[in-house]
Amino acid sequence: MKGSLILANGEKFTGQWQGKPKDHIGEVIYFTGMGRFQEFITDPANHGKIVISTFPGILNSDLDHAKFESDEIQIGGLITQQDASMTINEKGLKILDLFYDQNIPILTEMDTRALIKRIKKEGEMPALLSSKHTVNRLSGQMEDVHHDFGTEFINTNGKKHIVVINFGYKKSLMQTLSDSGNKVTVVSSIIDLNLMNSLKPDGLIFSGGPGNPSQWQKFFPVYKMLAMKYPTIGFGLGHQILALAFGANVEKLPTGHRNFKEAVIHTSSNKVFLSSQNHGYTVDGKDLNEIGFRISFKNVHDGTVEGLIHEHYPVATYQFHPEQANNHINELIFKDFFTTVYDSKGASVYA
């Protein structure tokens, strides 16, 4: 069966539809990786996105549920050059089967090179993925990603109590925190201050997640108040939200950073690290000192802000994400955070 991808600029690309008939509207992005595909498609930051894969054999990727960043596929659709009939998996499992089970469409035998050229020229944009290949225009709205997550108790005992504000956390973050020996609780990004006060956190983590950080604007005063009160760290979307809450500006990138080997430089040591990133927005680096921030990491390739430290409050944020495996950048991030948490000695007010 034929299917189509219709870009917001009106261009239409046709391929072979794999899956049940449906329409899906989402932002179209691309993934250049030859590995970690299972981590990428299950990353909550990709919720609803239509992903163009540049690697021609991506449907042959291995499947290991232990490496999934969430319990299900998060992307809204996949575009690949690969012929679906050529997929092979030595364990007898197929990416196609996983997509079929979760009703996520795939368009195969697509001209991915032409698509990437459009995205690089015009930027990431909304698109319609449709099994009705006669559709000739983009209509409707992208799915809202402003979720109200409930409370989860990950570790009920530990030395200190770390509370994660959940915008769409990755399992690798929970694994790192579970291994830290601390009590861990996850709460909704729609903050209940009574609940937060009853939890008596020793430190806060603003998780990563999908979407435009300005969607949470009405909560910025509360987020800022909490970050001024407790040792706080933010990743990905959480980094952007905290920056906005303190008065910074955030801009849309023409094409996002979506790589597990994105080079960043630590400004105080001039050491370069390879980081895991998946985002389409960036914090504007201008006038950050006026709101008390200094830049701790920059992107090696385009100079964009990759990390911030507040000069007056125990707040550190990172555009990149901790990895599942231990590495030097993980050690740097969490050593500083847990040192701050333990040095607070139970005091929570820093204002």
mmCIF file of C-alpha atoms in Angstrom:
data_model
loop_
_atom_site.group_PDB
_atom_site.id
_atom_site.type_symbol
_atom_site.label_atom_id
_atom_site.label_comp_id
_atom_site.label_asym_id
_atom_site.label_seq_id
_atom_site.Cartn_x
_atom_site.Cartn_y
_atom_site.Cartn_z
ATOM 1 C CA MET A 1 0.000 0.000 0.000
ATOM 2 C CA LYS A 2 1.201 3.488 -0.816
ATOM 3 C CA GLY A 3 1.499 6.251 1.763
ATOM 4 C CA SER A 4 2.624 9.861 1.810
ATOM 5 C CA LEU A 5 4.580 12.376 3.847
ATOM 6 C CA ILE A 6 3.293 15.912 3.240
ATOM 7 C CA LEU A 7 5.557 18.665 4.563
ATOM 8 C CA ALA A 8 4.277 22.006 5.857
ATOM 9 C CA ASN A 9 5.752 23.665 2.761
ATOM 10 C CA GLY A 10 3.371 21.603 0.605
ATOM 11 C CA GLU A 11 5.865 19.076 -0.786
ATOM 12 C CA LYS A 12 4.731 15.457 -0.888
ATOM 13 C CA PHE A 13 6.879 12.320 -0.811
ATOM 14 C CA THR A 14 5.459 8.870 -1.480
ATOM 15 C CA GLY A 15 6.615 5.464 -0.266
ATOM 16 C CA GLN A 16 5.416 2.036 0.839
ATOM 17 C CA TRP A 17 3.118 2.173 3.876
ATOM 18 C CA GLN A 18 3.855 -0.348 6.634
ATOM 19 C CA GLY A 19 1.120 -0.648 9.245
ATOM 20 C CA LYS A 20 -2.561 0.064 9.703
ATOM 21 C CA PRO A 21 -4.156 2.950 7.760
ATOM 22 C CA LYS A 22 -4.052 6.210 9.749
ATOM 23 C CA ASP A 23 -3.012 9.871 9.661
ATOM 24 C CA HIS A 24 -0.461 11.411 12.000
ATOM 25 C CA ILE A 25 0.699 15.027 12.276
ATOM 26 C CA GLY A 26 4.019 15.729 13.972
ATOM 27 C CA GLU A 27 7.267 17.602 13.652
ATOM 28 C CA VAL A 28 9.581 15.927 11.164
ATOM 29 C CA ILE A 29 13.182 15.453 12.327
ATOM 30 C CA TYR A 30 16.057 13.233 11.241
ATOM 31 C CA PHE A 31 18.315 10.709 12.960
ATOM 32 C CA THR A 32 21.780 10.061 11.533
ATOM 33 C CA GLY A 33 22.886 7.399 14.003
ATOM 34 C CA MET A 34 23.934 3.893 13.036
ATOM 35 C CA GLY A 35 23.373 2.703 16.602
ATOM 36 C CA ARG A 36 21.253 3.353 19.702
ATOM 37 C CA PHE A 37 18.136 3.394 17.550
ATOM 38 C CA GLN A 38 16.061 1.627 20.198
ATOM 39 C CA GLU A 39 17.043 4.281 22.734
ATOM 40 C CA PHE A 40 16.130 7.043 20.282
ATOM 41 C CA ILE A 41 12.667 5.811 19.293
ATOM 42 C CA THR A 42 11.703 5.203 22.949
ATOM 43 C CA ASP A 43 13.020 8.568 24.214
ATOM 44 C CA PRO A 44 10.053 10.600 25.566
ATOM 45 C CA ALA A 45 11.645 13.738 24.080
ATOM 46 C CA ASN A 46 10.618 12.343 20.666
ATOM 47 C CA HIS A 47 6.955 11.952 21.559
ATOM 48 C CA GLY A 48 4.868 12.256 18.394
ATOM 49 C CA LYS A 49 7.727 13.192 16.076
ATOM 50 C CA ILE A 50 8.120 11.829 12.551
ATOM 51 C CA VAL A 51 11.682 10.553 12.230
ATOM 52 C CA ILE A 52 13.690 10.278 9.013
ATOM 53 C CA SER A 53 16.456 7.711 9.417
ATOM 54 C CA THR A 54 19.531 8.243 7.223
ATOM 55 C CA PHE A 55 21.057 4.815 7.907
ATOM 56 C CA PRO A 56 19.742 2.491 5.151
ATOM 57 C CA GLY A 57 19.690 -0.627 7.342
ATOM 58 C CA ILE A 58 17.949 0.823 10.396
ATOM 59 C CA LEU A 59 15.150 -1.780 10.363
ATOM 60 C CA ASN A 60 17.782 -4.434 11.102
ATOM 61 C CA SER A 61 18.581 -2.813 14.464
ATOM 62 C CA ASP A 62 18.792 -5.133 17.455
ATOM 63 C CA LEU A 63 16.111 -4.992 20.135
ATOM 64 C CA ASP A 64 16.980 -5.057 23.830
ATOM 65 C CA HIS A 65 14.124 -3.890 26.041
ATOM 66 C CA ALA A 66 16.575 -3.288 28.889
ATOM 67 C CA LYS A 67 17.939 -0.372 26.868
ATOM 68 C CA PHE A 68 14.567 1.225 26.135
ATOM 69 C CA GLU A 69 14.217 4.747 27.561
ATOM 70 C CA SER A 70 10.474 4.214 28.138
ATOM 71 C CA ASP A 71 8.006 1.336 27.990
ATOM 72 C CA GLU A 72 6.872 2.006 24.423
ATOM 73 C CA ILE A 73 7.794 3.651 21.129
ATOM 74 C CA GLN A 74 7.476 7.409 21.476
ATOM 75 C CA ILE A 75 7.873 8.562 17.876
ATOM 76 C CA GLY A 76 4.766 9.062 15.738
ATOM 77 C CA GLY A 77 6.190 7.578 12.546
ATOM 78 C CA LEU A 78 9.374 6.453 10.799
ATOM 79 C CA ILE A 79 10.690 7.261 7.320
ATOM 80 C CA THR A 80 13.377 5.012 5.847
ATOM 81 C CA GLN A 81 14.982 4.206 2.511
ATOM 82 C CA GLN A 82 15.126 0.521 3.408
ATOM 83 C CA ASP A 83 12.964 -2.107 1.718
ATOM 84 C CA ALA A 84 10.828 -3.658 4.487
ATOM 85 C CA SER A 85 11.107 -7.144 2.936
ATOM 86 C CA MET A 86 14.874 -7.111 3.596
ATOM 87 C CA THR A 87 14.701 -6.842 7.396
ATOM 88 C CA ILE A 88 16.552 -9.537 9.327
ATOM 89 C CA ASN A 89 17.080 -9.996 13.051
ATOM 90 C CA GLU A 90 19.177 -12.850 14.413
ATOM 91 C CA LYS A 91 16.972 -13.141 17.512
ATOM 92 C CA GLY A 92 13.823 -13.532 15.451
ATOM 93 C CA LEU A 93 12.540 -10.103 16.490
ATOM 94 C CA LYS A 94 11.806 -7.342 14.025
ATOM 95 C CA ILE A 95 11.544 -3.601 14.462
ATOM 96 C CA LEU A 96 8.569 -3.788 12.090
ATOM 97 C CA ASP A 97 6.710 -6.110 14.475
ATOM 98 C CA LEU A 98 7.203 -3.698 17.363
ATOM 99 C CA PHE A 99 5.887 -0.806 15.265
ATOM 100 C CA TYR A 100 2.905 -2.884 14.070
ATOM 101 C CA ASP A 101 1.990 -3.860 17.629
ATOM 102 C CA GLN A 102 1.938 -0.215 18.750
ATOM 103 C CA ASN A 103 0.265 1.098 15.571
ATOM 104 C CA ILE A 104 3.209 3.327 14.628
ATOM 105 C CA PRO A 105 3.405 3.735 10.817
ATOM 106 C CA ILE A 106 6.581 3.321 8.764
ATOM 107 C CA LEU A 107 7.112 4.619 5.238
ATOM 108 C CA THR A 108 9.753 2.544 3.468
ATOM 109 C CA GLU A 109 11.541 2.940 0.117
ATOM 110 C CA MET A 110 11.582 6.716 0.584
ATOM 111 C CA ASP A 111 14.001 9.258 -0.904
ATOM 112 C CA THR A 112 15.538 10.122 2.450
ATOM 113 C CA ARG A 113 18.402 12.102 0.878
ATOM 114 C CA ALA A 114 15.963 14.546 -0.751
ATOM 115 C CA LEU A 115 14.014 14.842 2.512
ATOM 116 C CA ILE A 116 17.119 15.616 4.579
ATOM 117 C CA LYS A 117 18.100 18.328 2.074
ATOM 118 C CA ARG A 118 14.686 19.975 2.559
ATOM 119 C CA ILE A 119 14.935 19.839 6.346
ATOM 120 C CA LYS A 120 18.495 21.190 6.409
ATOM 121 C CA LYS A 121 17.466 24.054 4.110
ATOM 122 C CA GLU A 122 14.107 25.007 5.635
ATOM 123 C CA GLY A 123 14.415 23.635 9.170
ATOM 124 C CA GLU A 124 12.409 21.090 11.124
ATOM 125 C CA MET A 125 8.715 21.547 10.382
ATOM 126 C CA PRO A 126 5.292 19.986 10.915
ATOM 127 C CA ALA A 127 4.301 17.234 8.496
ATOM 128 C CA LEU A 128 1.445 14.857 7.827
ATOM 129 C CA LEU A 129 2.083 11.137 7.578
ATOM 130 C CA SER A 130 -0.894 9.582 5.801
ATOM 131 C CA SER A 131 -1.956 6.242 4.362
ATOM 132 C CA LYS A 132 -4.322 8.219 2.096
ATOM 133 C CA HIS A 133 -1.701 9.148 -0.459
ATOM 134 C CA THR A 134 -4.154 11.362 -2.350
ATOM 135 C CA VAL A 135 -4.096 13.919 0.486
ATOM 136 C CA ASN A 136 -2.450 17.067 -0.873
ATOM 137 C CA ARG A 137 -2.326 19.480 2.052
ATOM 138 C CA LEU A 138 -1.347 19.633 5.706
ATOM 139 C CA SER A 139 -4.258 20.178 8.064
ATOM 140 C CA GLY A 140 -5.018 19.630 11.724
ATOM 141 C CA GLN A 141 -2.823 20.080 14.772
ATOM 142 C CA MET A 142 0.116 18.295 16.323
ATOM 143 C CA GLU A 143 -0.570 16.286 19.449
ATOM 144 C CA ASP A 144 -0.361 18.174 22.734
ATOM 145 C CA VAL A 145 2.618 16.989 24.790
ATOM 146 C CA HIS A 146 1.732 18.837 28.017
ATOM 147 C CA HIS A 147 1.068 15.804 30.206
ATOM 148 C CA ASP A 148 0.030 15.569 33.848
ATOM 149 C CA PHE A 149 2.186 12.735 35.187
ATOM 150 C CA GLY A 150 1.342 11.222 38.534
ATOM 151 C CA THR A 151 3.581 10.535 41.526
ATOM 152 C CA GLU A 152 5.936 7.556 41.480
ATOM 153 C CA PHE A 153 8.082 6.225 44.310
ATOM 154 C CA ILE A 154 11.204 4.812 42.684
ATOM 155 C CA ASN A 155 13.307 4.252 45.814
ATOM 156 C CA THR A 156 11.495 4.471 49.136
ATOM 157 C CA ASN A 157 14.627 4.520 51.283
ATOM 158 C CA GLY A 158 17.941 6.287 51.021
ATOM 159 C CA LYS A 159 20.375 8.779 52.512
ATOM 160 C CA LYS A 160 18.858 11.874 50.903
ATOM 161 C CA HIS A 161 15.524 12.487 49.190
ATOM 162 C CA ILE A 162 15.761 13.426 45.494
ATOM 163 C CA VAL A 163 12.507 14.540 43.834
ATOM 164 C CA VAL A 164 12.270 14.408 40.040
ATOM 165 C CA ILE A 165 9.888 16.849 38.338
ATOM 166 C CA ASN A 166 8.716 14.777 35.408
ATOM 167 C CA PHE A 167 8.368 16.311 31.948
ATOM 168 C CA GLY A 168 8.986 12.897 30.344
ATOM 169 C CA TYR A 169 11.968 11.259 32.026
ATOM 170 C CA LYS A 170 14.271 8.679 30.469
ATOM 171 C CA LYS A 171 14.764 5.328 32.185
ATOM 172 C CA SER A 172 18.525 5.846 32.143
ATOM 173 C CA LEU A 173 18.094 8.836 34.477
ATOM 174 C CA MET A 174 16.060 6.714 36.894
ATOM 175 C CA GLN A 175 18.708 3.994 36.780
ATOM 176 C CA THR A 176 21.437 6.488 37.662
ATOM 177 C CA LEU A 177 19.410 7.851 40.565
ATOM 178 C CA SER A 178 18.425 4.383 41.798
ATOM 179 C CA ASP A 179 22.105 3.437 41.905
ATOM 180 C CA SER A 180 22.992 6.557 43.915
ATOM 181 C CA GLY A 181 21.785 5.186 47.261
ATOM 182 C CA ASN A 182 19.220 7.948 47.712
ATOM 183 C CA LYS A 183 15.459 7.996 48.114
ATOM 184 C CA VAL A 184 13.846 8.944 44.778
ATOM 185 C CA THR A 185 10.319 10.233 44.145
ATOM 186 C CA VAL A 186 8.887 11.369 40.806
ATOM 187 C CA VAL A 187 6.169 14.050 40.692
ATOM 188 C CA SER A 188 4.141 15.706 37.937
ATOM 189 C CA SER A 189 5.406 18.821 36.168
ATOM 190 C CA ILE A 190 2.043 20.338 37.123
ATOM 191 C CA ILE A 191 3.279 21.151 40.589
ATOM 192 C CA ASP A 192 1.287 20.540 43.747
ATOM 193 C CA LEU A 193 3.102 22.677 46.331
ATOM 194 C CA ASN A 194 1.421 20.925 49.266
ATOM 195 C CA LEU A 195 2.702 17.581 47.975
ATOM 196 C CA MET A 196 6.159 19.024 47.346
ATOM 197 C CA ASN A 197 6.383 20.424 50.885
ATOM 198 C CA SER A 198 5.215 17.134 52.371
ATOM 199 C CA LEU A 199 7.943 15.235 50.494
ATOM 200 C CA LYS A 200 10.659 17.423 52.076
ATOM 201 C CA PRO A 201 13.151 17.014 49.212
ATOM 202 C CA ASP A 202 16.884 17.443 49.683
ATOM 203 C CA GLY A 203 17.353 18.070 45.977
ATOM 204 C CA LEU A 204 15.331 18.511 42.790
ATOM 205 C CA ILE A 205 15.821 17.274 39.239
ATOM 206 C CA PHE A 206 13.939 18.804 36.293
ATOM 207 C CA SER A 207 13.824 15.972 33.766
ATOM 208 C CA GLY A 208 14.013 16.063 30.009
ATOM 209 C CA GLY A 209 10.947 15.680 27.829
ATOM 210 C CA PRO A 210 9.246 16.691 24.585
ATOM 211 C CA GLY A 211 7.939 19.932 23.174
ATOM 212 C CA ASN A 212 8.395 23.683 23.376
ATOM 213 C CA PRO A 213 9.550 24.790 26.867
ATOM 214 C CA SER A 214 7.277 27.846 26.733
ATOM 215 C CA GLN A 215 4.282 25.470 27.083
ATOM 216 C CA TRP A 216 4.991 25.430 30.832
ATOM 217 C CA GLN A 217 5.114 29.228 31.146
ATOM 218 C CA LYS A 218 2.335 29.493 33.730
ATOM 219 C CA PHE A 219 4.394 27.322 36.091
ATOM 220 C CA PHE A 220 7.629 29.327 35.728
ATOM 221 C CA PRO A 221 7.168 31.315 38.976
ATOM 222 C CA VAL A 222 6.697 28.093 40.954
ATOM 223 C CA TYR A 223 9.639 26.385 39.230
ATOM 224 C CA LYS A 224 11.884 29.358 39.994
ATOM 225 C CA MET A 225 10.774 29.457 43.624
ATOM 226 C CA LEU A 226 11.559 25.751 44.049
ATOM 227 C CA ALA A 227 14.957 26.065 42.351
ATOM 228 C CA MET A 228 15.853 28.943 44.674
ATOM 229 C CA LYS A 229 14.871 26.807 47.667
ATOM 230 C CA TYR A 230 16.502 23.429 46.956
ATOM 231 C CA PRO A 231 19.679 22.210 45.197
ATOM 232 C CA THR A 232 18.473 21.776 41.625
ATOM 233 C CA ILE A 233 19.673 20.193 38.415
ATOM 234 C CA GLY A 234 17.963 20.211 35.005
ATOM 235 C CA PHE A 235 18.433 18.108 31.865
ATOM 236 C CA GLY A 236 17.282 18.714 28.288
ATOM 237 C CA LEU A 237 13.833 20.291 28.408
ATOM 238 C CA GLY A 238 14.325 20.830 32.148
ATOM 239 C CA HIS A 239 17.449 22.904 31.380
ATOM 240 C CA GLN A 240 15.454 25.111 28.997
ATOM 241 C CA ILE A 241 12.511 25.489 31.383
ATOM 242 C CA LEU A 242 14.736 26.532 34.283
ATOM 243 C CA ALA A 243 16.558 29.049 32.085
ATOM 244 C CA LEU A 244 13.213 30.555 31.007
ATOM 245 C CA ALA A 245 11.929 30.592 34.591
ATOM 246 C CA PHE A 246 14.897 32.733 35.645
ATOM 247 C CA GLY A 247 14.426 35.143 32.719
ATOM 248 C CA ALA A 248 16.548 33.788 29.861
ATOM 249 C CA ASN A 249 15.363 33.434 26.268
ATOM 250 C CA VAL A 250 15.049 30.202 24.281
ATOM 251 C CA GLU A 251 15.261 29.933 20.485
ATOM 252 C CA LYS A 252 14.220 27.281 17.962
ATOM 253 C CA LEU A 253 17.127 25.638 16.170
ATOM 254 C CA PRO A 254 16.801 25.188 12.385
ATOM 255 C CA THR A 255 17.733 21.539 12.883
ATOM 256 C CA GLY A 256 18.096 20.093 16.347
ATOM 257 C CA HIS A 257 20.965 18.302 18.036
ATOM 258 C CA ARG A 258 19.988 14.627 17.931
ATOM 259 C CA ASN A 259 23.116 12.622 18.499
ATOM 260 C CA PHE A 260 24.722 10.426 21.142
ATOM 261 C CA LYS A 261 28.204 11.757 20.326
ATOM 262 C CA GLU A 262 27.637 15.523 20.354
ATOM 263 C CA ALA A 263 30.862 17.311 21.345
ATOM 264 C CA VAL A 264 30.632 19.856 24.185
ATOM 265 C CA ILE A 265 33.393 21.852 25.863
ATOM 266 C CA HIS A 266 33.570 22.442 29.612
ATOM 267 C CA THR A 267 34.287 26.165 29.868
ATOM 268 C CA SER A 268 36.202 26.070 33.160
ATOM 269 C CA SER A 269 38.588 23.248 32.187
ATOM 270 C CA ASN A 270 38.509 23.442 28.355
ATOM 271 C CA LYS A 271 37.985 19.670 28.300
ATOM 272 C CA VAL A 272 35.829 18.263 25.511
ATOM 273 C CA PHE A 273 33.234 15.566 26.226
ATOM 274 C CA LEU A 274 30.925 13.562 23.978
ATOM 275 C CA SER A 275 27.319 13.940 25.094
ATOM 276 C CA SER A 276 23.898 12.450 24.365
ATOM 277 C CA GLN A 277 21.463 15.060 23.033
ATOM 278 C CA ASN A 278 17.987 15.211 21.584
ATOM 279 C CA HIS A 279 16.490 18.693 21.350
ATOM 280 C CA GLY A 280 15.195 21.304 18.909
ATOM 281 C CA TYR A 281 15.470 24.421 21.111
ATOM 282 C CA THR A 282 18.472 26.203 22.623
ATOM 283 C CA VAL A 283 19.006 28.778 25.364
ATOM 284 C CA ASP A 284 20.070 32.194 24.035
ATOM 285 C CA GLY A 285 23.563 32.904 25.368
ATOM 286 C CA LYS A 286 23.125 36.707 25.480
ATOM 287 C CA ASP A 287 22.906 38.601 28.778
ATOM 288 C CA LEU A 288 22.797 35.480 30.950
ATOM 289 C CA ASN A 289 25.012 37.190 33.522
ATOM 290 C CA GLU A 290 22.242 39.719 34.132
ATOM 291 C CA ILE A 291 20.020 36.964 35.528
ATOM 292 C CA GLY A 292 22.827 35.323 37.493
ATOM 293 C CA PHE A 293 23.844 32.513 35.133
ATOM 294 C CA ARG A 294 27.224 31.668 33.691
ATOM 295 C CA ILE A 295 27.785 29.179 30.880
ATOM 296 C CA SER A 296 29.403 25.915 32.007
ATOM 297 C CA PHE A 297 29.293 24.022 28.677
ATOM 298 C CA LYS A 298 29.177 25.098 25.030
ATOM 299 C CA ASN A 299 28.593 23.124 21.853
ATOM 300 C CA VAL A 300 31.855 22.615 19.987
ATOM 301 C CA HIS A 301 30.230 22.832 16.538
ATOM 302 C CA ASP A 302 27.877 25.803 16.749
ATOM 303 C CA GLY A 303 28.738 27.474 20.083
ATOM 304 C CA THR A 304 25.239 27.118 21.544
ATOM 305 C CA VAL A 305 24.701 26.915 25.291
ATOM 306 C CA GLU A 306 24.984 23.372 26.675
ATOM 307 C CA GLY A 307 25.131 24.044 30.410
ATOM 308 C CA LEU A 308 24.448 26.760 32.984
ATOM 309 C CA ILE A 309 25.377 27.406 36.614
ATOM 310 C CA HIS A 310 23.667 30.032 38.730
ATOM 311 C CA GLU A 311 25.978 32.333 40.674
ATOM 312 C CA HIS A 312 23.670 32.798 43.690
ATOM 313 C CA TYR A 313 21.557 29.640 43.938
ATOM 314 C CA PRO A 314 22.498 25.917 43.798
ATOM 315 C CA VAL A 315 21.145 25.502 40.265
ATOM 316 C CA ALA A 316 22.978 23.702 37.447
ATOM 317 C CA THR A 317 21.425 22.797 34.099
ATOM 318 C CA TYR A 318 22.557 20.730 31.114
ATOM 319 C CA GLN A 319 21.201 20.550 27.583
ATOM 320 C CA PHE A 320 22.540 17.000 27.301
ATOM 321 C CA HIS A 321 21.450 13.861 29.169
ATOM 322 C CA PRO A 322 23.187 11.386 31.458
ATOM 323 C CA GLU A 323 23.989 8.053 29.855
ATOM 324 C CA GLN A 324 23.009 4.589 31.065
ATOM 325 C CA ALA A 325 26.673 3.580 31.336
ATOM 326 C CA ASN A 326 29.081 5.318 33.687
ATOM 327 C CA ASN A 327 31.279 7.869 31.965
ATOM 328 C CA HIS A 328 33.290 10.980 32.749
ATOM 329 C CA ILE A 329 30.548 13.486 32.009
ATOM 330 C CA ASN A 330 28.102 11.577 34.237
ATOM 331 C CA GLU A 331 30.608 11.682 37.069
ATOM 332 C CA LEU A 332 31.126 15.408 36.616
ATOM 333 C CA ILE A 333 27.396 16.200 36.556
ATOM 334 C CA PHE A 334 26.292 14.095 39.518
ATOM 335 C CA LYS A 335 29.365 14.588 41.676
ATOM 336 C CA ASP A 336 28.701 18.325 41.763
ATOM 337 C CA PHE A 337 24.974 17.841 42.346
ATOM 338 C CA PHE A 338 25.244 15.303 45.165
ATOM 339 C CA THR A 339 28.044 17.302 46.789
ATOM 340 C CA THR A 340 25.688 20.284 46.888
ATOM 341 C CA VAL A 341 22.845 18.140 48.245
ATOM 342 C CA TYR A 342 24.986 16.686 51.039
ATOM 343 C CA ASP A 343 26.648 20.017 51.885
ATOM 344 C CA SER A 344 23.227 21.577 52.440
ATOM 345 C CA LYS A 345 23.003 19.556 55.691
ATOM 346 C CA GLY A 346 19.240 19.564 55.650
ATOM 347 C CA ALA A 347 18.883 23.285 55.016
ATOM 348 C CA SER A 348 16.530 23.936 52.117
ATOM 349 C CA VAL A 349 16.265 27.704 51.918
ATOM 350 C CA TYR A 350 18.882 29.478 49.804
ATOM 351 C CA ALA A 351 17.014 32.689 49.004
#
